[in-house]
């Protein structure tokens, strides 16, 4: 393992346009539940994504959806960035593309402009009919269901649900960065959800080195889901994000 870490460190030191691409595993050690790993605490093992993360589920029972997100918001309000967040955040020449809806990279010190939230953020509500209204949410005291003051539809968390498009400008910026990067550090994602996970393929096909950090083997992140077999340049580091990421940037 140490020789792989050393190899990864040398790649990181030489990278010209490095990006990180993270998922729920990055925040797991801050006490934020993941969605679909082996833990029985994983959210999609305990809750139905159709009920809680789709337009259909929201139309059926908006209070249920908002209560669930407010519970996640309150949990997040008590969480602190972990060592992987603060280490990444200190790399001001990196672009951080994340699927996470928490703000732990930013509260760990990352500049807002260096972080792309592909799946939105919990600290905002927006109008469900996209009239353009949005407002900041106090994570510790989120409000119950209420109407949009501009158009009267219902406000909802400004996150992306299944079946919805990703924020276009953010996706374009992330895809452009994936095409241009020479090194993508993939941390704590099952790489199961498209189109976000496709950014790894874009980076790999553009010739970037891919370094993955995960407590488990990660098939797509490691190119095994692909037929082109472009695996030789990939580096897979199995372990906790806090332990591995800190080592990667130790000096
Ligand atoms: P997942 O829950 O699918 O995957 C989390 C990954 O993190 C798994 O591969 C774990 O093995 C790994 N992991 C867990 N703890 C870790 C640790 N301490 N260090 C390193 N790795 C660890 O989460 P995502 O890939 O982020 O979408 O899921 C993608 C999207 O699916 C989410 O953004 C969310 C969900 O539905 C939306 O909300 C739109």
PDB file of C-alpha atoms and ligand atoms in Angstrom:
ATOM      1  CA  UNK A   1       0.000   0.000   0.000  1.00  0.00           C
ATOM      2  CA  UNK A   2       2.780   2.478   0.917  1.00  0.00           C
ATOM      3  CA  UNK A   3       4.341   2.215  -2.548  1.00  0.00           C
ATOM      4  CA  UNK A   4       0.945   3.036  -4.077  1.00  0.00           C
ATOM      5  CA  UNK A   5       0.569   6.035  -1.780  1.00  0.00           C
ATOM      6  CA  UNK A   6       4.060   7.225  -2.724  1.00  0.00           C
ATOM      7  CA  UNK A   7       3.222   6.774  -6.412  1.00  0.00           C
ATOM      8  CA  UNK A   8      -0.008   8.752  -5.924  1.00  0.00           C
ATOM      9  CA  UNK A   9       1.879  11.512  -4.087  1.00  0.00           C
ATOM     10  CA  UNK A  10       4.310  11.866  -6.992  1.00  0.00           C
ATOM     11  CA  UNK A  11       1.386  12.124  -9.437  1.00  0.00           C
ATOM     12  CA  UNK A  12      -0.291  14.743  -7.241  1.00  0.00           C
ATOM     13  CA  UNK A  13       2.892  16.804  -6.972  1.00  0.00           C
ATOM     14  CA  UNK A  14       3.250  16.895 -10.757  1.00  0.00           C
ATOM     15  CA  UNK A  15      -0.401  17.569 -11.585  1.00  0.00           C
ATOM     16  CA  UNK A  16      -1.054  20.823 -13.436  1.00  0.00           C
ATOM     17  CA  UNK A  17      -4.852  20.972 -13.327  1.00  0.00           C
ATOM     18  CA  UNK A  18      -5.922  18.633 -10.538  1.00  0.00           C
ATOM     19  CA  UNK A  19      -9.542  18.039  -9.600  1.00  0.00           C
ATOM     20  CA  UNK A  20     -11.177  16.065  -6.837  1.00  0.00           C
ATOM     21  CA  UNK A  21     -14.451  14.262  -7.385  1.00  0.00           C
ATOM     22  CA  UNK A  22     -16.152  13.274  -4.156  1.00  0.00           C
ATOM     23  CA  UNK A  23     -19.184  11.477  -2.836  1.00  0.00           C
ATOM     24  CA  UNK A  24     -20.811  10.657   0.453  1.00  0.00           C
ATOM     25  CA  UNK A  25     -17.802   8.686   1.730  1.00  0.00           C
ATOM     26  CA  UNK A  26     -15.879  11.966   2.051  1.00  0.00           C
ATOM     27  CA  UNK A  27     -18.326  13.127   4.721  1.00  0.00           C
ATOM     28  CA  UNK A  28     -18.934   9.734   6.352  1.00  0.00           C
ATOM     29  CA  UNK A  29     -16.354  10.382   9.062  1.00  0.00           C
ATOM     30  CA  UNK A  30     -18.115  13.650   9.872  1.00  0.00           C
ATOM     31  CA  UNK A  31     -21.147  11.581  10.840  1.00  0.00           C
ATOM     32  CA  UNK A  32     -23.107  12.131   7.601  1.00  0.00           C
ATOM     33  CA  UNK A  33     -24.739   8.923   6.361  1.00  0.00           C
ATOM     34  CA  UNK A  34     -23.787   7.548   2.950  1.00  0.00           C
ATOM     35  CA  UNK A  35     -26.431   6.318   0.500  1.00  0.00           C
ATOM     36  CA  UNK A  36     -25.492   2.859  -0.611  1.00  0.00           C
ATOM     37  CA  UNK A  37     -22.468   1.243   0.963  1.00  0.00           C
ATOM     38  CA  UNK A  38     -22.494  -1.871   3.145  1.00  0.00           C
ATOM     39  CA  UNK A  39     -23.477  -0.040   6.331  1.00  0.00           C
ATOM     40  CA  UNK A  40     -27.005  -0.602   7.601  1.00  0.00           C
ATOM     41  CA  UNK A  41     -27.063   3.150   8.232  1.00  0.00           C
ATOM     42  CA  UNK A  42     -26.807   3.886   4.490  1.00  0.00           C
ATOM     43  CA  UNK A  43     -29.756   6.109   3.592  1.00  0.00           C
ATOM     44  CA  UNK A  44     -31.082   4.126   0.633  1.00  0.00           C
ATOM     45  CA  UNK A  45     -31.039   0.964   2.770  1.00  0.00           C
ATOM     46  CA  UNK A  46     -33.369   2.655   5.260  1.00  0.00           C
ATOM     47  CA  UNK A  47     -35.483   4.983   3.128  1.00  0.00           C
ATOM     48  CA  UNK A  48     -37.218   4.833  -0.240  1.00  0.00           C
ATOM     49  CA  UNK A  49     -35.586   7.186  -2.763  1.00  0.00           C
ATOM     50  CA  UNK A  50     -38.775   7.337  -4.833  1.00  0.00           C
ATOM     51  CA  UNK A  51     -40.726   8.661  -1.844  1.00  0.00           C
ATOM     52  CA  UNK A  52     -38.007  11.057  -0.698  1.00  0.00           C
ATOM     53  CA  UNK A  53     -35.956  12.070  -3.697  1.00  0.00           C
ATOM     54  CA  UNK A  54     -38.267  12.331  -6.674  1.00  0.00           C
ATOM     55  CA  UNK A  55     -40.833  14.757  -8.021  1.00  0.00           C
ATOM     56  CA  UNK A  56     -43.399  11.972  -7.776  1.00  0.00           C
ATOM     57  CA  UNK A  57     -42.743  11.465  -4.055  1.00  0.00           C
ATOM     58  CA  UNK A  58     -42.840  15.215  -3.421  1.00  0.00           C
ATOM     59  CA  UNK A  59     -46.193  15.663  -5.186  1.00  0.00           C
ATOM     60  CA  UNK A  60     -47.578  12.721  -3.201  1.00  0.00           C
ATOM     61  CA  UNK A  61     -46.467  13.997   0.206  1.00  0.00           C
ATOM     62  CA  UNK A  62     -44.434  17.229   0.346  1.00  0.00           C
ATOM     63  CA  UNK A  63     -44.396  17.326   4.163  1.00  0.00           C
ATOM     64  CA  UNK A  64     -42.788  13.876   4.332  1.00  0.00           C
ATOM     65  CA  UNK A  65     -40.051  14.961   1.923  1.00  0.00           C
ATOM     66  CA  UNK A  66     -39.401  18.302   3.643  1.00  0.00           C
ATOM     67  CA  UNK A  67     -39.329  16.706   7.104  1.00  0.00           C
ATOM     68  CA  UNK A  68     -36.749  14.190   5.896  1.00  0.00           C
ATOM     69  CA  UNK A  69     -34.504  16.865   4.434  1.00  0.00           C
ATOM     70  CA  UNK A  70     -34.930  18.976   7.582  1.00  0.00           C
ATOM     71  CA  UNK A  71     -33.780  16.002   9.655  1.00  0.00           C
ATOM     72  CA  UNK A  72     -30.700  15.728   7.425  1.00  0.00           C
ATOM     73  CA  UNK A  73     -30.161  19.488   7.739  1.00  0.00           C
ATOM     74  CA  UNK A  74     -30.251  19.362  11.519  1.00  0.00           C
ATOM     75  CA  UNK A  75     -27.724  16.496  11.494  1.00  0.00           C
ATOM     76  CA  UNK A  76     -25.493  18.503   9.175  1.00  0.00           C
ATOM     77  CA  UNK A  77     -25.757  21.608  11.374  1.00  0.00           C
ATOM     78  CA  UNK A  78     -24.014  19.638  14.143  1.00  0.00           C
ATOM     79  CA  UNK A  79     -21.320  18.154  11.882  1.00  0.00           C
ATOM     80  CA  UNK A  80     -17.790  19.468  11.414  1.00  0.00           C
ATOM     81  CA  UNK A  81     -15.455  19.092   8.463  1.00  0.00           C
ATOM     82  CA  UNK A  82     -13.124  16.134   8.867  1.00  0.00           C
ATOM     83  CA  UNK A  83      -9.415  15.939   8.076  1.00  0.00           C
ATOM     84  CA  UNK A  84     -10.101  14.937   4.457  1.00  0.00           C
ATOM     85  CA  UNK A  85     -12.287  18.021   3.939  1.00  0.00           C
ATOM     86  CA  UNK A  86      -9.772  20.418   5.474  1.00  0.00           C
ATOM     87  CA  UNK A  87      -6.842  18.841   3.630  1.00  0.00           C
ATOM     88  CA  UNK A  88      -8.615  19.104   0.275  1.00  0.00           C
ATOM     89  CA  UNK A  89      -9.903  22.564   1.083  1.00  0.00           C
ATOM     90  CA  UNK A  90      -6.364  23.785   1.663  1.00  0.00           C
ATOM     91  CA  UNK A  91      -5.446  22.941  -1.955  1.00  0.00           C
ATOM     92  CA  UNK A  92      -6.477  26.252  -3.469  1.00  0.00           C
ATOM     93  CA  UNK A  93      -5.231  25.336  -6.942  1.00  0.00           C
ATOM     94  CA  UNK A  94      -7.611  22.345  -7.041  1.00  0.00           C
ATOM     95  CA  UNK A  95     -11.168  22.331  -8.299  1.00  0.00           C
ATOM     96  CA  UNK A  96     -13.430  20.237  -6.074  1.00  0.00           C
ATOM     97  CA  UNK A  97     -16.383  18.626  -7.831  1.00  0.00           C
ATOM     98  CA  UNK A  98     -18.702  17.023  -5.325  1.00  0.00           C
ATOM     99  CA  UNK A  99     -21.952  15.112  -5.362  1.00  0.00           C
ATOM    100  CA  UNK A 100     -22.405  16.003  -1.711  1.00  0.00           C
ATOM    101  CA  UNK A 101     -25.169  18.360  -0.670  1.00  0.00           C
ATOM    102  CA  UNK A 102     -23.360  19.308   2.527  1.00  0.00           C
ATOM    103  CA  UNK A 103     -21.112  22.365   2.763  1.00  0.00           C
ATOM    104  CA  UNK A 104     -18.267  20.701   4.642  1.00  0.00           C
ATOM    105  CA  UNK A 105     -15.604  21.479   2.034  1.00  0.00           C
ATOM    106  CA  UNK A 106     -16.489  25.160   2.300  1.00  0.00           C
ATOM    107  CA  UNK A 107     -16.685  25.135   6.084  1.00  0.00           C
ATOM    108  CA  UNK A 108     -13.329  23.321   5.980  1.00  0.00           C
ATOM    109  CA  UNK A 109     -11.845  26.350   4.236  1.00  0.00           C
ATOM    110  CA  UNK A 110     -12.418  25.802   0.507  1.00  0.00           C
ATOM    111  CA  UNK A 111     -13.179  28.892  -1.545  1.00  0.00           C
ATOM    112  CA  UNK A 112     -16.746  28.802  -2.807  1.00  0.00           C
ATOM    113  CA  UNK A 113     -15.598  29.254  -6.370  1.00  0.00           C
ATOM    114  CA  UNK A 114     -13.405  26.136  -6.086  1.00  0.00           C
ATOM    115  CA  UNK A 115     -16.324  23.861  -5.236  1.00  0.00           C
ATOM    116  CA  UNK A 116     -18.956  22.616  -7.679  1.00  0.00           C
ATOM    117  CA  UNK A 117     -22.031  21.005  -6.089  1.00  0.00           C
ATOM    118  CA  UNK A 118     -23.405  18.800  -8.843  1.00  0.00           C
ATOM    119  CA  UNK A 119     -26.408  17.676  -6.787  1.00  0.00           C
ATOM    120  CA  UNK A 120     -27.248  21.005  -5.181  1.00  0.00           C
ATOM    121  CA  UNK A 121     -26.974  21.964  -1.515  1.00  0.00           C
ATOM    122  CA  UNK A 122     -29.041  21.518   1.631  1.00  0.00           C
ATOM    123  CA  UNK A 123     -28.503  25.105   2.758  1.00  0.00           C
ATOM    124  CA  UNK A 124     -30.950  26.515   0.209  1.00  0.00           C
ATOM    125  CA  UNK A 125     -34.603  26.135  -0.670  1.00  0.00           C
ATOM    126  CA  UNK A 126     -35.991  26.895  -4.106  1.00  0.00           C
ATOM    127  CA  UNK A 127     -39.357  27.069  -5.782  1.00  0.00           C
ATOM    128  CA  UNK A 128     -40.432  23.656  -7.043  1.00  0.00           C
ATOM    129  CA  UNK A 129     -41.709  25.125 -10.295  1.00  0.00           C
ATOM    130  CA  UNK A 130     -38.375  26.846 -10.970  1.00  0.00           C
ATOM    131  CA  UNK A 131     -39.858  30.355 -11.016  1.00  0.00           C
ATOM    132  CA  UNK A 132     -36.392  31.548  -9.971  1.00  0.00           C
ATOM    133  CA  UNK A 133     -37.055  32.090  -6.259  1.00  0.00           C
ATOM    134  CA  UNK A 134     -34.553  30.664  -3.785  1.00  0.00           C
ATOM    135  CA  UNK A 135     -33.556  31.418  -0.229  1.00  0.00           C
ATOM    136  CA  UNK A 136     -30.872  30.493   2.298  1.00  0.00           C
ATOM    137  CA  UNK A 137     -31.845  27.951   4.977  1.00  0.00           C
ATOM    138  CA  UNK A 138     -30.660  27.958   8.586  1.00  0.00           C
ATOM    139  CA  UNK A 139     -29.579  24.296   8.837  1.00  0.00           C
ATOM    140  CA  UNK A 140     -30.108  24.203  12.607  1.00  0.00           C
ATOM    141  CA  UNK A 141     -33.647  25.639  12.332  1.00  0.00           C
ATOM    142  CA  UNK A 142     -35.086  24.650   8.977  1.00  0.00           C
ATOM    143  CA  UNK A 143     -38.627  25.766   8.253  1.00  0.00           C
ATOM    144  CA  UNK A 144     -41.623  23.515   7.619  1.00  0.00           C
ATOM    145  CA  UNK A 145     -43.408  23.367   4.277  1.00  0.00           C
ATOM    146  CA  UNK A 146     -44.271  26.787   2.890  1.00  0.00           C
ATOM    147  CA  UNK A 147     -45.318  28.455  -0.347  1.00  0.00           C
ATOM    148  CA  UNK A 148     -43.098  30.335  -2.759  1.00  0.00           C
ATOM    149  CA  UNK A 149     -43.585  34.063  -2.052  1.00  0.00           C
ATOM    150  CA  UNK A 150     -43.242  34.834  -5.772  1.00  0.00           C
ATOM    151  CA  UNK A 151     -45.481  32.311  -7.512  1.00  0.00           C
ATOM    152  CA  UNK A 152     -47.332  30.353  -4.808  1.00  0.00           C
ATOM    153  CA  UNK A 153     -45.982  26.895  -5.660  1.00  0.00           C
ATOM    154  CA  UNK A 154     -44.211  24.960  -2.886  1.00  0.00           C
ATOM    155  CA  UNK A 155     -40.640  25.588  -1.769  1.00  0.00           C
ATOM    156  CA  UNK A 156     -38.333  22.558  -1.674  1.00  0.00           C
ATOM    157  CA  UNK A 157     -34.697  21.798  -0.906  1.00  0.00           C
ATOM    158  CA  UNK A 158     -32.379  22.983  -3.677  1.00  0.00           C
ATOM    159  CA  UNK A 159     -31.039  19.499  -4.328  1.00  0.00           C
ATOM    160  CA  UNK A 160     -31.279  17.303  -7.406  1.00  0.00           C
ATOM    161  CA  UNK A 161     -33.765  14.433  -7.286  1.00  0.00           C
ATOM    162  CA  UNK A 162     -33.869  11.271  -9.364  1.00  0.00           C
ATOM    163  CA  UNK A 163     -35.151  12.048 -12.838  1.00  0.00           C
ATOM    164  CA  UNK A 164     -34.118  15.712 -12.611  1.00  0.00           C
ATOM    165  CA  UNK A 165     -31.418  17.458 -14.604  1.00  0.00           C
ATOM    166  CA  UNK A 166     -28.249  18.581 -12.875  1.00  0.00           C
ATOM    167  CA  UNK A 167     -27.700  22.359 -12.703  1.00  0.00           C
ATOM    168  CA  UNK A 168     -26.585  23.001 -16.257  1.00  0.00           C
ATOM    169  CA  UNK A 169     -23.835  25.571 -15.691  1.00  0.00           C
ATOM    170  CA  UNK A 170     -22.286  23.447 -12.926  1.00  0.00           C
ATOM    171  CA  UNK A 171     -22.377  20.282 -15.031  1.00  0.00           C
ATOM    172  CA  UNK A 172     -20.800  22.089 -18.005  1.00  0.00           C
ATOM    173  CA  UNK A 173     -18.047  23.522 -15.806  1.00  0.00           C
ATOM    174  CA  UNK A 174     -17.398  20.119 -14.229  1.00  0.00           C
ATOM    175  CA  UNK A 175     -17.336  18.323 -17.603  1.00  0.00           C
ATOM    176  CA  UNK A 176     -14.919  20.910 -18.998  1.00  0.00           C
ATOM    177  CA  UNK A 177     -12.662  20.446 -15.957  1.00  0.00           C
ATOM    178  CA  UNK A 178     -12.841  16.649 -16.351  1.00  0.00           C
ATOM    179  CA  UNK A 179     -11.785  16.963 -19.999  1.00  0.00           C
ATOM    180  CA  UNK A 180      -8.856  19.232 -19.155  1.00  0.00           C
ATOM    181  CA  UNK A 181      -7.566  17.707 -15.941  1.00  0.00           C
ATOM    182  CA  UNK A 182      -4.416  15.619 -15.817  1.00  0.00           C
ATOM    183  CA  UNK A 183      -5.318  14.105 -12.436  1.00  0.00           C
ATOM    184  CA  UNK A 184      -8.648  13.261 -10.849  1.00  0.00           C
ATOM    185  CA  UNK A 185      -8.736  12.210  -7.204  1.00  0.00           C
ATOM    186  CA  UNK A 186     -11.978  10.261  -6.703  1.00  0.00           C
ATOM    187  CA  UNK A 187     -12.963  10.044  -3.040  1.00  0.00           C
ATOM    188  CA  UNK A 188     -15.752   8.131  -1.318  1.00  0.00           C
ATOM    189  CA  UNK A 189     -18.183   7.553  -4.143  1.00  0.00           C
ATOM    190  CA  UNK A 190     -19.845   4.382  -5.397  1.00  0.00           C
ATOM    191  CA  UNK A 191     -19.835   6.088  -8.823  1.00  0.00           C
ATOM    192  CA  UNK A 192     -23.281   4.619  -9.331  1.00  0.00           C
ATOM    193  CA  UNK A 193     -25.238   7.720 -10.285  1.00  0.00           C
ATOM    194  CA  UNK A 194     -25.070   9.251 -13.742  1.00  0.00           C
ATOM    195  CA  UNK A 195     -24.317  11.698 -15.176  1.00  0.00           C
ATOM    196  CA  UNK A 196     -22.044  12.680 -12.266  1.00  0.00           C
ATOM    197  CA  UNK A 197     -20.101   9.410 -12.293  1.00  0.00           C
ATOM    198  CA  UNK A 198     -19.501   9.818 -16.022  1.00  0.00           C
ATOM    199  CA  UNK A 199     -17.032  12.594 -15.187  1.00  0.00           C
ATOM    200  CA  UNK A 200     -14.562   9.905 -14.150  1.00  0.00           C
ATOM    201  CA  UNK A 201     -14.878   8.292 -17.578  1.00  0.00           C
ATOM    202  CA  UNK A 202     -14.430  11.673 -19.278  1.00  0.00           C
ATOM    203  CA  UNK A 203     -11.255  12.354 -17.314  1.00  0.00           C
ATOM    204  CA  UNK A 204      -9.885   8.865 -17.970  1.00  0.00           C
ATOM    205  CA  UNK A 205     -10.654   9.056 -21.680  1.00  0.00           C
ATOM    206  CA  UNK A 206      -8.921  12.436 -21.820  1.00  0.00           C
ATOM    207  CA  UNK A 207      -5.769  10.820 -20.484  1.00  0.00           C
ATOM    208  CA  UNK A 208      -5.917  11.893 -16.834  1.00  0.00           C
ATOM    209  CA  UNK A 209      -4.515   9.784 -14.021  1.00  0.00           C
ATOM    210  CA  UNK A 210      -7.315   8.522 -11.793  1.00  0.00           C
ATOM    211  CA  UNK A 211      -6.613   7.975  -8.100  1.00  0.00           C
ATOM    212  CA  UNK A 212      -9.471   6.514  -6.092  1.00  0.00           C
ATOM    213  CA  UNK A 213      -9.824   6.548  -2.324  1.00  0.00           C
ATOM    214  CA  UNK A 214     -12.555   4.310  -0.963  1.00  0.00           C
ATOM    215  CA  UNK A 215     -13.087   1.869   1.872  1.00  0.00           C
ATOM    216  CA  UNK A 216     -14.228  -0.663  -0.770  1.00  0.00           C
ATOM    217  CA  UNK A 217     -13.179  -1.534  -4.293  1.00  0.00           C
ATOM    218  CA  UNK A 218     -15.015   0.779  -6.639  1.00  0.00           C
ATOM    219  CA  UNK A 219     -15.742  -0.724 -10.020  1.00  0.00           C
ATOM    220  CA  UNK A 220     -16.719   2.190 -12.188  1.00  0.00           C
ATOM    221  CA  UNK A 221     -14.260   4.520 -10.535  1.00  0.00           C
ATOM    222  CA  UNK A 222     -11.580   2.002 -11.403  1.00  0.00           C
ATOM    223  CA  UNK A 223     -12.728   1.556 -14.991  1.00  0.00           C
ATOM    224  CA  UNK A 224     -13.863  -2.028 -14.551  1.00  0.00           C
ATOM    225  CA  UNK A 225     -17.328  -1.160 -15.815  1.00  0.00           C
ATOM    226  CA  UNK A 226     -15.767  -0.125 -19.084  1.00  0.00           C
ATOM    227  CA  UNK A 227     -14.751  -2.235 -22.003  1.00  0.00           C
ATOM    228  CA  UNK A 228     -11.635  -0.274 -22.923  1.00  0.00           C
ATOM    229  CA  UNK A 229      -9.746  -1.706 -19.961  1.00  0.00           C
ATOM    230  CA  UNK A 230      -7.826   1.518 -19.341  1.00  0.00           C
ATOM    231  CA  UNK A 231      -6.761   0.423 -15.904  1.00  0.00           C
ATOM    232  CA  UNK A 232      -3.000   0.507 -15.866  1.00  0.00           C
ATOM    233  CA  UNK A 233      -2.660   4.154 -15.008  1.00  0.00           C
ATOM    234  CA  UNK A 234      -5.312   4.041 -12.289  1.00  0.00           C
ATOM    235  CA  UNK A 235      -4.285   3.954  -8.655  1.00  0.00           C
ATOM    236  CA  UNK A 236      -6.709   2.456  -6.164  1.00  0.00           C
ATOM    237  CA  UNK A 237      -6.176   3.293  -2.498  1.00  0.00           C
ATOM    238  CA  UNK A 238      -8.396   1.320  -0.141  1.00  0.00           C
ATOM    239  CA  UNK A 239      -8.981   2.988   3.211  1.00  0.00           C
ATOM    240  CA  UNK A 240     -10.763   5.780   5.016  1.00  0.00           C
ATOM    241  CA  UNK A 241     -10.797   9.178   3.362  1.00  0.00           C
ATOM    242  CA  UNK A 242      -9.373  10.937   6.424  1.00  0.00           C
ATOM    243  CA  UNK A 243      -6.413   8.587   6.670  1.00  0.00           C
ATOM    244  CA  UNK A 244      -5.518   8.395   2.991  1.00  0.00           C
ATOM    245  CA  UNK A 245      -6.174  11.973   1.911  1.00  0.00           C
ATOM    246  CA  UNK A 246      -4.086  13.355   4.758  1.00  0.00           C
ATOM    247  CA  UNK A 247      -1.171  11.113   3.727  1.00  0.00           C
ATOM    248  CA  UNK A 248      -1.475  12.171   0.092  1.00  0.00           C
ATOM    249  CA  UNK A 249      -0.913  15.827   0.993  1.00  0.00           C
ATOM    250  CA  UNK A 250       1.376  15.367   3.982  1.00  0.00           C
ATOM    251  CA  UNK A 251       4.214  17.507   2.613  1.00  0.00           C
TER     252      UNK A 251
HETATM  253  P1  LIG B   1     -22.741   6.290  -2.038  1.00  0.00           P
HETATM  254  O1  LIG B   1     -23.373   6.103  -0.698  1.00  0.00           O
HETATM  255  O2  LIG B   1     -23.383   5.642  -3.206  1.00  0.00           O
HETATM  256  O3  LIG B   1     -21.241   5.770  -1.970  1.00  0.00           O
HETATM  257  C1  LIG B   1     -20.411   6.106  -0.884  1.00  0.00           C
HETATM  258  C2  LIG B   1     -19.062   5.458  -1.120  1.00  0.00           C
HETATM  259  O4  LIG B   1     -18.180   5.903  -0.091  1.00  0.00           O
HETATM  260  C3  LIG B   1     -19.090   3.936  -1.079  1.00  0.00           C
HETATM  261  O5  LIG B   1     -18.404   3.444  -2.226  1.00  0.00           O
HETATM  262  C4  LIG B   1     -18.319   3.586   0.203  1.00  0.00           C
HETATM  263  O6  LIG B   1     -17.553   2.403   0.070  1.00  0.00           O
HETATM  264  C5  LIG B   1     -17.422   4.807   0.379  1.00  0.00           C
HETATM  265  N1  LIG B   1     -17.062   5.138   1.761  1.00  0.00           N
HETATM  266  C6  LIG B   1     -17.795   5.023   2.891  1.00  0.00           C
HETATM  267  N2  LIG B   1     -17.143   5.502   3.952  1.00  0.00           N
HETATM  268  C7  LIG B   1     -15.945   5.947   3.502  1.00  0.00           C
HETATM  269  C8  LIG B   1     -14.814   6.564   4.111  1.00  0.00           C
HETATM  270  N3  LIG B   1     -14.770   6.837   5.415  1.00  0.00           N
HETATM  271  N4  LIG B   1     -13.753   6.871   3.330  1.00  0.00           N
HETATM  272  C9  LIG B   1     -13.769   6.590   1.987  1.00  0.00           C
HETATM  273  N5  LIG B   1     -14.805   6.018   1.364  1.00  0.00           N
HETATM  274  C10 LIG B   1     -15.882   5.705   2.099  1.00  0.00           C
HETATM  275  O7  LIG B   1     -22.582   7.873  -2.235  1.00  0.00           O
HETATM  276  P2  LIG B   1     -22.369   8.679  -3.584  1.00  0.00           P
HETATM  277  O8  LIG B   1     -21.477   7.960  -4.500  1.00  0.00           O
HETATM  278  O9  LIG B   1     -22.018  10.054  -3.180  1.00  0.00           O
HETATM  279  O10 LIG B   1     -27.695  11.732  -5.062  1.00  0.00           O
HETATM  280  O11 LIG B   1     -23.821   8.668  -4.176  1.00  0.00           O
HETATM  281  C11 LIG B   1     -24.089   9.412  -5.336  1.00  0.00           C
HETATM  282  C12 LIG B   1     -25.445  10.033  -5.245  1.00  0.00           C
HETATM  283  O12 LIG B   1     -26.422   9.028  -4.933  1.00  0.00           O
HETATM  284  C13 LIG B   1     -25.625  11.035  -4.129  1.00  0.00           C
HETATM  285  O13 LIG B   1     -25.142  12.330  -4.455  1.00  0.00           O
HETATM  286  C14 LIG B   1     -27.103  11.054  -3.949  1.00  0.00           C
HETATM  287  C15 LIG B   1     -27.391   9.577  -4.009  1.00  0.00           C
HETATM  288  O14 LIG B   1     -28.661   9.240  -4.440  1.00  0.00           O
HETATM  289  C16 LIG B   1     -28.585  12.700  -4.863  1.00  0.00           C
HETATM  290  O15 LIG B   1     -28.961  13.026  -3.747  1.00  0.00           O
HETATM  291  C17 LIG B   1     -29.072  13.309  -6.116  1.00  0.00           C
END
